[in-house]
PDB file of C-alpha atoms in Angstrom:
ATOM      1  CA  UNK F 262      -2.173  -0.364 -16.065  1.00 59.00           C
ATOM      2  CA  UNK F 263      -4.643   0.186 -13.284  1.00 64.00           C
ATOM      3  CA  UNK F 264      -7.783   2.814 -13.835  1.00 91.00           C
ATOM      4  CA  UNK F 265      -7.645   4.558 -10.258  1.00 96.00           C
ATOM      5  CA  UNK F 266      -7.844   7.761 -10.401  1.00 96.00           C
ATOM      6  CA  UNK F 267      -7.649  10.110  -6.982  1.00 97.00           C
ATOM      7  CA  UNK F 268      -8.397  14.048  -6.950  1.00 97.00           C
ATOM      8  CA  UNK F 269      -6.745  16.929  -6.173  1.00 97.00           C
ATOM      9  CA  UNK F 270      -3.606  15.930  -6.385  1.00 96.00           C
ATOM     10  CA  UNK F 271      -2.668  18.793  -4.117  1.00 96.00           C
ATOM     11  CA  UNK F 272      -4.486  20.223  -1.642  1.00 97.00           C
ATOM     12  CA  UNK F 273      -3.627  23.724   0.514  1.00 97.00           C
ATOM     13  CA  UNK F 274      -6.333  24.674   2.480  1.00 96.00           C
ATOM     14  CA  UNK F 275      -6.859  26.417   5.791  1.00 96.00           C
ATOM     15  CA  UNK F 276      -8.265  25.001   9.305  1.00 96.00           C
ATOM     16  CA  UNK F 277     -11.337  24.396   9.773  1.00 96.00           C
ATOM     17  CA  UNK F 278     -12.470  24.032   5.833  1.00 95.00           C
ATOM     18  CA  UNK F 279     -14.542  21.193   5.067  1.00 96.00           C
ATOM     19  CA  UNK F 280     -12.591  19.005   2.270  1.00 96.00           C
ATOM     20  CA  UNK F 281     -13.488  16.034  -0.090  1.00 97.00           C
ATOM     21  CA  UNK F 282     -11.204  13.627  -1.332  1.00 97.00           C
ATOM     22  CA  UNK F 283     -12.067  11.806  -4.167  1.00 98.00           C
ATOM     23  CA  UNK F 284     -11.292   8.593  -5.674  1.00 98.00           C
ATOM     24  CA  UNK F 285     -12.560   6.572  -9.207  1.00 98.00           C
ATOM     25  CA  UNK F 286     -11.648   3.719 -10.277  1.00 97.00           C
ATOM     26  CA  UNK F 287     -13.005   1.897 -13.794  1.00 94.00           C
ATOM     27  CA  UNK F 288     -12.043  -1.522 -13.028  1.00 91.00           C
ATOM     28  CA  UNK F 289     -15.160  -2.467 -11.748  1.00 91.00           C
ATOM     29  CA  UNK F 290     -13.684  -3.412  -7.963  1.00 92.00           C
ATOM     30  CA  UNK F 291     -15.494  -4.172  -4.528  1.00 91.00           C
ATOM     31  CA  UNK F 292     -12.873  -3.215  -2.468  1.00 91.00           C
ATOM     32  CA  UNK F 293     -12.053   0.280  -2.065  1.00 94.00           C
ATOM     33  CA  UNK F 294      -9.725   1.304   0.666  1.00 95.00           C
ATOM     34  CA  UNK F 295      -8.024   4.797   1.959  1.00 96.00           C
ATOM     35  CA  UNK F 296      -4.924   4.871   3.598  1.00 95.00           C
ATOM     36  CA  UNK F 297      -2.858   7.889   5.236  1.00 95.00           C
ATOM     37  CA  UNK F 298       0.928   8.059   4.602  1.00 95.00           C
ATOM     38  CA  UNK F 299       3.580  10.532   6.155  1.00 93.00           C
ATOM     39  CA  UNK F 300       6.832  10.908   4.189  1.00 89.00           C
ATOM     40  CA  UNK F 301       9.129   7.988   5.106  1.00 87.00           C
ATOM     41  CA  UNK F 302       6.478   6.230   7.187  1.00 90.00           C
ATOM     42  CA  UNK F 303       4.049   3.368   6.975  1.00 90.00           C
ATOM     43  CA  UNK F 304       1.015   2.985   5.271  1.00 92.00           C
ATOM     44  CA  UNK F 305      -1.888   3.214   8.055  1.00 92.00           C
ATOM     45  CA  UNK F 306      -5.568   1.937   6.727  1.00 92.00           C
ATOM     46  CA  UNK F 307      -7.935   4.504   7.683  1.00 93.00           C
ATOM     47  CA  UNK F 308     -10.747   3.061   6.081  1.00 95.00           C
ATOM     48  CA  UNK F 309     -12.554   0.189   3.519  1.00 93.00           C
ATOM     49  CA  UNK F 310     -15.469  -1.031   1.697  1.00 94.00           C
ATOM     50  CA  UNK F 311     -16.245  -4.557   0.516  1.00 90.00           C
ATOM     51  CA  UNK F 312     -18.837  -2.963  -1.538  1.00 92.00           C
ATOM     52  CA  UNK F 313     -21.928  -0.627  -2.310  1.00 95.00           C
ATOM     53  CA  UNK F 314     -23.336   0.353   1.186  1.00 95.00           C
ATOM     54  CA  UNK F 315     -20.503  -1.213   3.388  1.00 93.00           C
ATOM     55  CA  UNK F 316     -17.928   1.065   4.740  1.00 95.00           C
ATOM     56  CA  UNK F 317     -15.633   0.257   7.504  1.00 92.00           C
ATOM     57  CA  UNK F 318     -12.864   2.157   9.643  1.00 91.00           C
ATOM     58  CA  UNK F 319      -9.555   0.801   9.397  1.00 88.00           C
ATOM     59  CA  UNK F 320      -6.516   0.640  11.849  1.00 79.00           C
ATOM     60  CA  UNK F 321      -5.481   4.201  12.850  1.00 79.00           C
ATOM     61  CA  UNK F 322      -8.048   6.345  14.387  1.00 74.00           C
ATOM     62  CA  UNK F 323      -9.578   8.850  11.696  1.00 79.00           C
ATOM     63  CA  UNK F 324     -11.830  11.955  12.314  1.00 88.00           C
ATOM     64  CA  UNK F 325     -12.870  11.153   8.257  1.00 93.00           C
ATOM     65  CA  UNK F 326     -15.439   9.832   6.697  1.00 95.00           C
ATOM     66  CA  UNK F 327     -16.322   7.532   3.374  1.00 96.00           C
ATOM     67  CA  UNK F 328     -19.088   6.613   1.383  1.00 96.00           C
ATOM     68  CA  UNK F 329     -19.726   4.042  -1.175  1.00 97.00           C
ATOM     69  CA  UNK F 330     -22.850   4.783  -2.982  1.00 97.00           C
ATOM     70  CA  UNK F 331     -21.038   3.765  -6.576  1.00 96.00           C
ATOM     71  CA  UNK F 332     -19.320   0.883  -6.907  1.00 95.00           C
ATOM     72  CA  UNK F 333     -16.253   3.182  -8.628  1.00 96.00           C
ATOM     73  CA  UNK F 334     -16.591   6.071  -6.259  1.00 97.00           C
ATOM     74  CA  UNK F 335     -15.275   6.298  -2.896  1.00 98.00           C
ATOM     75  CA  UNK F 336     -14.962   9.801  -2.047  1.00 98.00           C
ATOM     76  CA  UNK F 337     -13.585  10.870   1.763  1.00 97.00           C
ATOM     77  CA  UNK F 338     -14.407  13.931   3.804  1.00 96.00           C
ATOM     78  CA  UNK F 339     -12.897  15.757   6.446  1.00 94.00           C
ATOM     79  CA  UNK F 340     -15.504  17.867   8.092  1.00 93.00           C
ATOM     80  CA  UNK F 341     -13.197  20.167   9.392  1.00 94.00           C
ATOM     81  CA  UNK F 342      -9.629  19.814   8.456  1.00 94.00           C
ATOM     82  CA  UNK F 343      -6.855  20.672  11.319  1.00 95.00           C
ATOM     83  CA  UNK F 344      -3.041  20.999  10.492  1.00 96.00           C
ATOM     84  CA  UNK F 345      -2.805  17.035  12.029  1.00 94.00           C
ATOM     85  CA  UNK F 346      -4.657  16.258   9.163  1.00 95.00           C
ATOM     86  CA  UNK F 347      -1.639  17.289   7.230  1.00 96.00           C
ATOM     87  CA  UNK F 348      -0.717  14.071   5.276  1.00 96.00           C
ATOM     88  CA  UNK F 349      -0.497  12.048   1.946  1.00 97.00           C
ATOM     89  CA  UNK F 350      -4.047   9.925   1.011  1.00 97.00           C
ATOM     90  CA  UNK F 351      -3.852   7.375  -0.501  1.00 97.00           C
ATOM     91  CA  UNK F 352      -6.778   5.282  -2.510  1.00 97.00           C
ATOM     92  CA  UNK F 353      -6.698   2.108  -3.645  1.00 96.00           C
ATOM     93  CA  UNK F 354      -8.739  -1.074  -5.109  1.00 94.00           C
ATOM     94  CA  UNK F 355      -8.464  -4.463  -5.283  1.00 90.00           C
ATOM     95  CA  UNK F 356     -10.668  -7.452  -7.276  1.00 78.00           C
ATOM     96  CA  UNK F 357     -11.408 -10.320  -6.258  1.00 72.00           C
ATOM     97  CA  UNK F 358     -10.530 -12.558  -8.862  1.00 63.00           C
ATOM     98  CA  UNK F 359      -6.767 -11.380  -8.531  1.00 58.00           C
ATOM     99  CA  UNK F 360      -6.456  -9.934  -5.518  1.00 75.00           C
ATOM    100  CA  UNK F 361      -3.733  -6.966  -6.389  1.00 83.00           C
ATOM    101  CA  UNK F 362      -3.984  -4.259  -5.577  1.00 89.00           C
ATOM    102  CA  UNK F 363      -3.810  -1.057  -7.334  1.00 92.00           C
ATOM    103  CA  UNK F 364      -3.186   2.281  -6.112  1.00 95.00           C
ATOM    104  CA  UNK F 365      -4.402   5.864  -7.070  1.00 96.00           C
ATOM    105  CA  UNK F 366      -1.315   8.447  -7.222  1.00 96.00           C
ATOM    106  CA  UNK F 367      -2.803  10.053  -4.081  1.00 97.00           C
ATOM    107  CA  UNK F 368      -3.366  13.500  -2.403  1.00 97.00           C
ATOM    108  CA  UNK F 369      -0.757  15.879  -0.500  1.00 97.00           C
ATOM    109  CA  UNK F 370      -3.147  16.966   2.286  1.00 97.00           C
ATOM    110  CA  UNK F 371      -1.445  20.098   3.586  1.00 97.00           C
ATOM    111  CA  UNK F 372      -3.858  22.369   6.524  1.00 96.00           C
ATOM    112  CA  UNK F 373      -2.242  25.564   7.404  1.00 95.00           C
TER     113      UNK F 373
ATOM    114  CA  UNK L 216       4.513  -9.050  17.646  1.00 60.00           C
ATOM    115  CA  UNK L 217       3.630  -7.410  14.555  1.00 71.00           C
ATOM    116  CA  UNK L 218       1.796  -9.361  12.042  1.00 86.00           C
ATOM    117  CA  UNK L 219       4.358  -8.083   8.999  1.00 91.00           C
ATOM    118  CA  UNK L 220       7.694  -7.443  10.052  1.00 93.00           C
ATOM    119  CA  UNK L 221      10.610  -6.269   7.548  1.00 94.00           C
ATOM    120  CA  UNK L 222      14.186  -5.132   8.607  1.00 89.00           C
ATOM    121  CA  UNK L 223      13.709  -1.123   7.620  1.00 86.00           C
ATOM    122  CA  UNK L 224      16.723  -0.577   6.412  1.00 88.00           C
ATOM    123  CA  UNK L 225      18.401   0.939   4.821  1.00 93.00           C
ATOM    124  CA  UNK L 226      19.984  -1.013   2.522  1.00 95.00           C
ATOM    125  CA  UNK L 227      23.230   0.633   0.887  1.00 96.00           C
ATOM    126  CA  UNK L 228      24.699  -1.194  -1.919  1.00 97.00           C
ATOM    127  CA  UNK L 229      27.024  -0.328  -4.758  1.00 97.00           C
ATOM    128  CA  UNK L 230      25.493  -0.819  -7.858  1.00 97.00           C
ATOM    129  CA  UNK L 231      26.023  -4.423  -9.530  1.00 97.00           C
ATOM    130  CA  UNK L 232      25.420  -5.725  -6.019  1.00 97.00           C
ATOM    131  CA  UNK L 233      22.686  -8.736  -4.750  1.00 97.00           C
ATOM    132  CA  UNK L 234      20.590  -7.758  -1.889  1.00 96.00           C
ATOM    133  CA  UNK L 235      18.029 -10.013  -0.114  1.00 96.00           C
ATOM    134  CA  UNK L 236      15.345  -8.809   2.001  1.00 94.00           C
ATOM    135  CA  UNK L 237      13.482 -10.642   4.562  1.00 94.00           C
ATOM    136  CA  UNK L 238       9.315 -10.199   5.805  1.00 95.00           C
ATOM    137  CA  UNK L 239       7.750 -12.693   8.198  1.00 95.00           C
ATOM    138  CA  UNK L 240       4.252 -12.822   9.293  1.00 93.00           C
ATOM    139  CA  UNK L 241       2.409 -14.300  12.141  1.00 90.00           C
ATOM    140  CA  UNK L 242      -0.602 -15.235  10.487  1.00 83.00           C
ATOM    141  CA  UNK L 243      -1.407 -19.000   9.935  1.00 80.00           C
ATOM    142  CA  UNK L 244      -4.665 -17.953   7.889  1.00 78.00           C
ATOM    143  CA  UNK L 245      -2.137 -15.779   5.267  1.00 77.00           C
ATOM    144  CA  UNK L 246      -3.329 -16.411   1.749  1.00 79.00           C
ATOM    145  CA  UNK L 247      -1.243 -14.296  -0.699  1.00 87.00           C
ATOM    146  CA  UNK L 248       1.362 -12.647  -0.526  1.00 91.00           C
ATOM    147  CA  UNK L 249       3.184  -9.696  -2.690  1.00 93.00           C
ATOM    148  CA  UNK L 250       5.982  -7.341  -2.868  1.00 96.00           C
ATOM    149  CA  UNK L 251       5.318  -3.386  -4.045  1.00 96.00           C
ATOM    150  CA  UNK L 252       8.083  -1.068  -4.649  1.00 97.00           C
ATOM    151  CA  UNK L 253       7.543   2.749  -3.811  1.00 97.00           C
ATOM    152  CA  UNK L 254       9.217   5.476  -4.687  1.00 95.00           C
ATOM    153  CA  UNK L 255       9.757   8.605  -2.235  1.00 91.00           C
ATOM    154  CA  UNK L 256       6.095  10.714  -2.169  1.00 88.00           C
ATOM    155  CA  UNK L 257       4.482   7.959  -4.971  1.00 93.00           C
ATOM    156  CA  UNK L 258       2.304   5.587  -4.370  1.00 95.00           C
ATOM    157  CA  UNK L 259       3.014   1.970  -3.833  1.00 95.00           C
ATOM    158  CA  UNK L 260       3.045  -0.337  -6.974  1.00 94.00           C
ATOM    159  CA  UNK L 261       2.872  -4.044  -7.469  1.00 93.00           C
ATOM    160  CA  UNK L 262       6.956  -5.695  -7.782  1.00 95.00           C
ATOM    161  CA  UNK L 263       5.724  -9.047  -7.765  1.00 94.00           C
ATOM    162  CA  UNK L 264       3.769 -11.545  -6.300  1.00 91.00           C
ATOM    163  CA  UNK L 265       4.642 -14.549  -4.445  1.00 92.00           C
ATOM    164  CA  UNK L 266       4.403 -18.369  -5.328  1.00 85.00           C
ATOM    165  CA  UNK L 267       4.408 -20.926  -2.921  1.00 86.00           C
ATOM    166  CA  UNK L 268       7.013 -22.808  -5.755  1.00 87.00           C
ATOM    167  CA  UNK L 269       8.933 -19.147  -5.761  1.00 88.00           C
ATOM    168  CA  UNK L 270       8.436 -16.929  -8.757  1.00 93.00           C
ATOM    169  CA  UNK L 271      11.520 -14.496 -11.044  1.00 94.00           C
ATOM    170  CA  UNK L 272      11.166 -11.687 -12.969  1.00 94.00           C
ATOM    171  CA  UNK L 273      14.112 -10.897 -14.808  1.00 96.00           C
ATOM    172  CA  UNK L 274      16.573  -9.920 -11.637  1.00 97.00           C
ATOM    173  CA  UNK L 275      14.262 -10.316  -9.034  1.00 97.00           C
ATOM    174  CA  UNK L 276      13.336 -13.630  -7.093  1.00 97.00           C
ATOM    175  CA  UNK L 277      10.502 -14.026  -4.793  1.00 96.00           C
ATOM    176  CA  UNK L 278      10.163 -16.880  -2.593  1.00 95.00           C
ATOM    177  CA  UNK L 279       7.687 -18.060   0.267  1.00 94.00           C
ATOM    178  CA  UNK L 280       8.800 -20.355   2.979  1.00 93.00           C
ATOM    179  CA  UNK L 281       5.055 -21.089   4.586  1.00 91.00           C
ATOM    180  CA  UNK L 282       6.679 -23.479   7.252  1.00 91.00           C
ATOM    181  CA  UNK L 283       9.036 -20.794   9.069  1.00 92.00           C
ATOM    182  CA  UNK L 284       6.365 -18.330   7.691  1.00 92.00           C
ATOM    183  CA  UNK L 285       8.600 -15.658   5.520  1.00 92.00           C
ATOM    184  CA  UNK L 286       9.105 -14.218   2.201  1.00 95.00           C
ATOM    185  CA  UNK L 287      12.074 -12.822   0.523  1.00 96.00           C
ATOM    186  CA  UNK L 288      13.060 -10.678  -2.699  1.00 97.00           C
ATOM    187  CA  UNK L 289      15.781 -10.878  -4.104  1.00 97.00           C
ATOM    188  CA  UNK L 290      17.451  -8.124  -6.181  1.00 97.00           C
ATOM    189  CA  UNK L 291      20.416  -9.113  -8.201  1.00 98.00           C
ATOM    190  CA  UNK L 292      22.884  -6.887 -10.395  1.00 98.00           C
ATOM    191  CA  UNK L 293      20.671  -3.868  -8.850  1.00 97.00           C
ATOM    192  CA  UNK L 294      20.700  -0.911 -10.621  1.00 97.00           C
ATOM    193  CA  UNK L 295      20.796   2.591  -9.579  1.00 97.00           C
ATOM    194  CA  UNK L 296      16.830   3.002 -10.176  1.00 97.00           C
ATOM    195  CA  UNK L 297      16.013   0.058  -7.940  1.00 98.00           C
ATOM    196  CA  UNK L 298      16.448   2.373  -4.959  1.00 97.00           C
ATOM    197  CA  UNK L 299      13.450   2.473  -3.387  1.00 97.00           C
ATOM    198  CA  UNK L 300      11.273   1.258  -0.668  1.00 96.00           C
ATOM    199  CA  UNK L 301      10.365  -2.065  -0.660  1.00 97.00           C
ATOM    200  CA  UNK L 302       6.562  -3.465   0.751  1.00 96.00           C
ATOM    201  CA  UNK L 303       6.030  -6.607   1.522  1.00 95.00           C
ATOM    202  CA  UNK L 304       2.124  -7.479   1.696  1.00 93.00           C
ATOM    203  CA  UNK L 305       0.009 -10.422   3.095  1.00 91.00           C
ATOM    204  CA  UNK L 306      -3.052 -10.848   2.014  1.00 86.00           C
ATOM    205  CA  UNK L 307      -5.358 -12.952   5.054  1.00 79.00           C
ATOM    206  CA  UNK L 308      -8.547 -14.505   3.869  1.00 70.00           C
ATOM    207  CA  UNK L 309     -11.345 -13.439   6.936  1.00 58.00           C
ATOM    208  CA  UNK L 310      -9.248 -10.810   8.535  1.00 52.00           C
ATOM    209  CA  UNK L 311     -10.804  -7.727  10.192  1.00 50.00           C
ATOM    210  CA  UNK L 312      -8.584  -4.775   8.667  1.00 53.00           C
ATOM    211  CA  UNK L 313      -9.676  -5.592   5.268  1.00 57.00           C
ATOM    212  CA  UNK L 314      -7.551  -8.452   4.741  1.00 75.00           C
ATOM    213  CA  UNK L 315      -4.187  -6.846   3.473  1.00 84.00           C
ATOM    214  CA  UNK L 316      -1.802  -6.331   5.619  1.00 87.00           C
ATOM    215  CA  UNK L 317       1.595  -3.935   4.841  1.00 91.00           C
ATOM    216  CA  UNK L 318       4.664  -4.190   6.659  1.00 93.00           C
ATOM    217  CA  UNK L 319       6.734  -0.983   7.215  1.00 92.00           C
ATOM    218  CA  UNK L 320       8.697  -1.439   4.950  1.00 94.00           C
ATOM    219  CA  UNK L 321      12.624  -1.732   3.448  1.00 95.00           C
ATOM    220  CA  UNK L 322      14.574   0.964   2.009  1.00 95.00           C
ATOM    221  CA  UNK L 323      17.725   0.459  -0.262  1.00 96.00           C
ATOM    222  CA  UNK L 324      19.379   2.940  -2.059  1.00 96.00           C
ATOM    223  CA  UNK L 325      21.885   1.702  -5.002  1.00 97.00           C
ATOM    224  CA  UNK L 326      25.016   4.047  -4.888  1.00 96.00           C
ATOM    225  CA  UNK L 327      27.134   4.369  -7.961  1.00 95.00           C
TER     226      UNK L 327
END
C-alpha cells in the first residue's frame, strides 16, 4: 500500500483566502506531481518535480504554486483562491525503480 | 491527435459479461504502460501494468500491441464492483509533461 498522504481532505473556504495544500509521502520518491480533477473529467497535470529544488508547471494553466524543499513534501498554494478554483487535487508520486505511480486520496477544493 | 486516446464510454454490461477496452498512443518513445481503475470522487489506483508478452490477473488481461501502438484490458465475468472508470497510462522516457501521460478515460458500469 502506498504512503501518500494529502491534507485537508475537504476544504470550504471563501474568495480571496490564501490556501495550502499539502501532500507527504514516506516512500522516499523524486517525483511528486499535482493534478486537478472535475467530477467525471480528466486528470489535467498542473504541476511536477523530479526532485529537491526542481519544480515545473504542467499542462493546464494554473494560478498555483509548489515547492519542493523535502524530498516527501510537496505542498501547493493558491494565493488567492476564486470559485474557478473550485476542484478535486490530486497528489501523487512515483519511483524510479518501478515507475507506478501512487496517488494521495486528494482534496475537494470548494471557493464560495 | 491526442497522444492517449480511449473510447469514453460508457460501457453497459450485464453482469457475467466480457468487455474489452481499447487505448492507443502516438508516441514512438512510450516506455511503460499501465491501466488504473477509479472510482467516482477517489483517486486513481494502479489495475495493472502492461507487458510487452501481455500480463493476467485473475479476470483481467492486459496486452500491448507496440507495432499498431495500443493496449487493451480485458474484463471477463465482470462483476457488479468492476464499474468504474478505467485509465489507461503511458509512461514516455524524456517527455516534457513529466513523462506520464493519462488518457480520458473509459467508464463501464456492470448492471445486475
Amino acid at each position: 500500500e502506498a504512503d501518500i498522504y494529502q491534507t485537508p481532505r475537504y476544504l470550504v473556504i471563501g474568495t480571496g483566502k490564501k490556501i495550502t495544500l499539502e501532500c507527504s509521502q514516506t516512500m522516499g520518491h523524486d517525483k511528486m506531481y499535482w493534478y486537478q480533477q472535475d467530477p467525471g473529467m480528466e486528470l489535467h497535470l498542473i504541476h511536477y518535480s523530479y526532485g529537491v529544488n526542481s519544480t515545473e508547471k504542467g499542462d493546464l494553466s494554473s494560478e498555483s504554486t509548489v515547492s519542493r524543499i523535502r524530498t516527501e513534501h510537496f505542498p501547493l498554494t493558491l494565493e488567492s483562491a476564486r470559485p474557478s478554483h473550485t476542484s478535486q487535487y490530486l497528489c501523487a508520486s512515483q519511483g524510479i525503480m518501478n515507475e507506478k505511480l501512487f496517488f494521495g486520496s486528494g482534496t475537494q477544493l470548494s471557493v464560495l | 491527435r491526442k497522444e492517449v486516446e480511449q473510447d469514453p464510454g460508457p460501457f453497459n454490461v450485464p453482469e457475467g459479461a466480457t468487455v474489452a477496452f481499447n487505448c492507443t498512443y502516438s508516441n514512438s518513445a512510450s516506455q511503460s504502460f499501465f491501466w488504473y481503475r477509479q472510482d467516482c470522487r477517489k483517486e486513481p489506483k494502479l489495475l495493472m501494468s502492461v507487458y510487452s508478452s501481455g500480463n493476467e490477473d485473475g479476470r483481467f488481461t492486459a496486452q500491448l500491441n507496440r507495432a499498431s501502438q495500443y493496449i487493451s484490458l480485458l474484463i471477463r465475468d465482470s462483476k457488479l464492483s468492476d464499474s468504474a472508470t478505467y485509465l489507461c497510462v503511458v509512461n514516455i522516457y524524456g517527455g516534457s509533461q513529466g513523462n506520464l501521460i493519462f488518457g480520458k478515460g473509459t467508464k463501464l458500469s456492470v448492471k445486475p
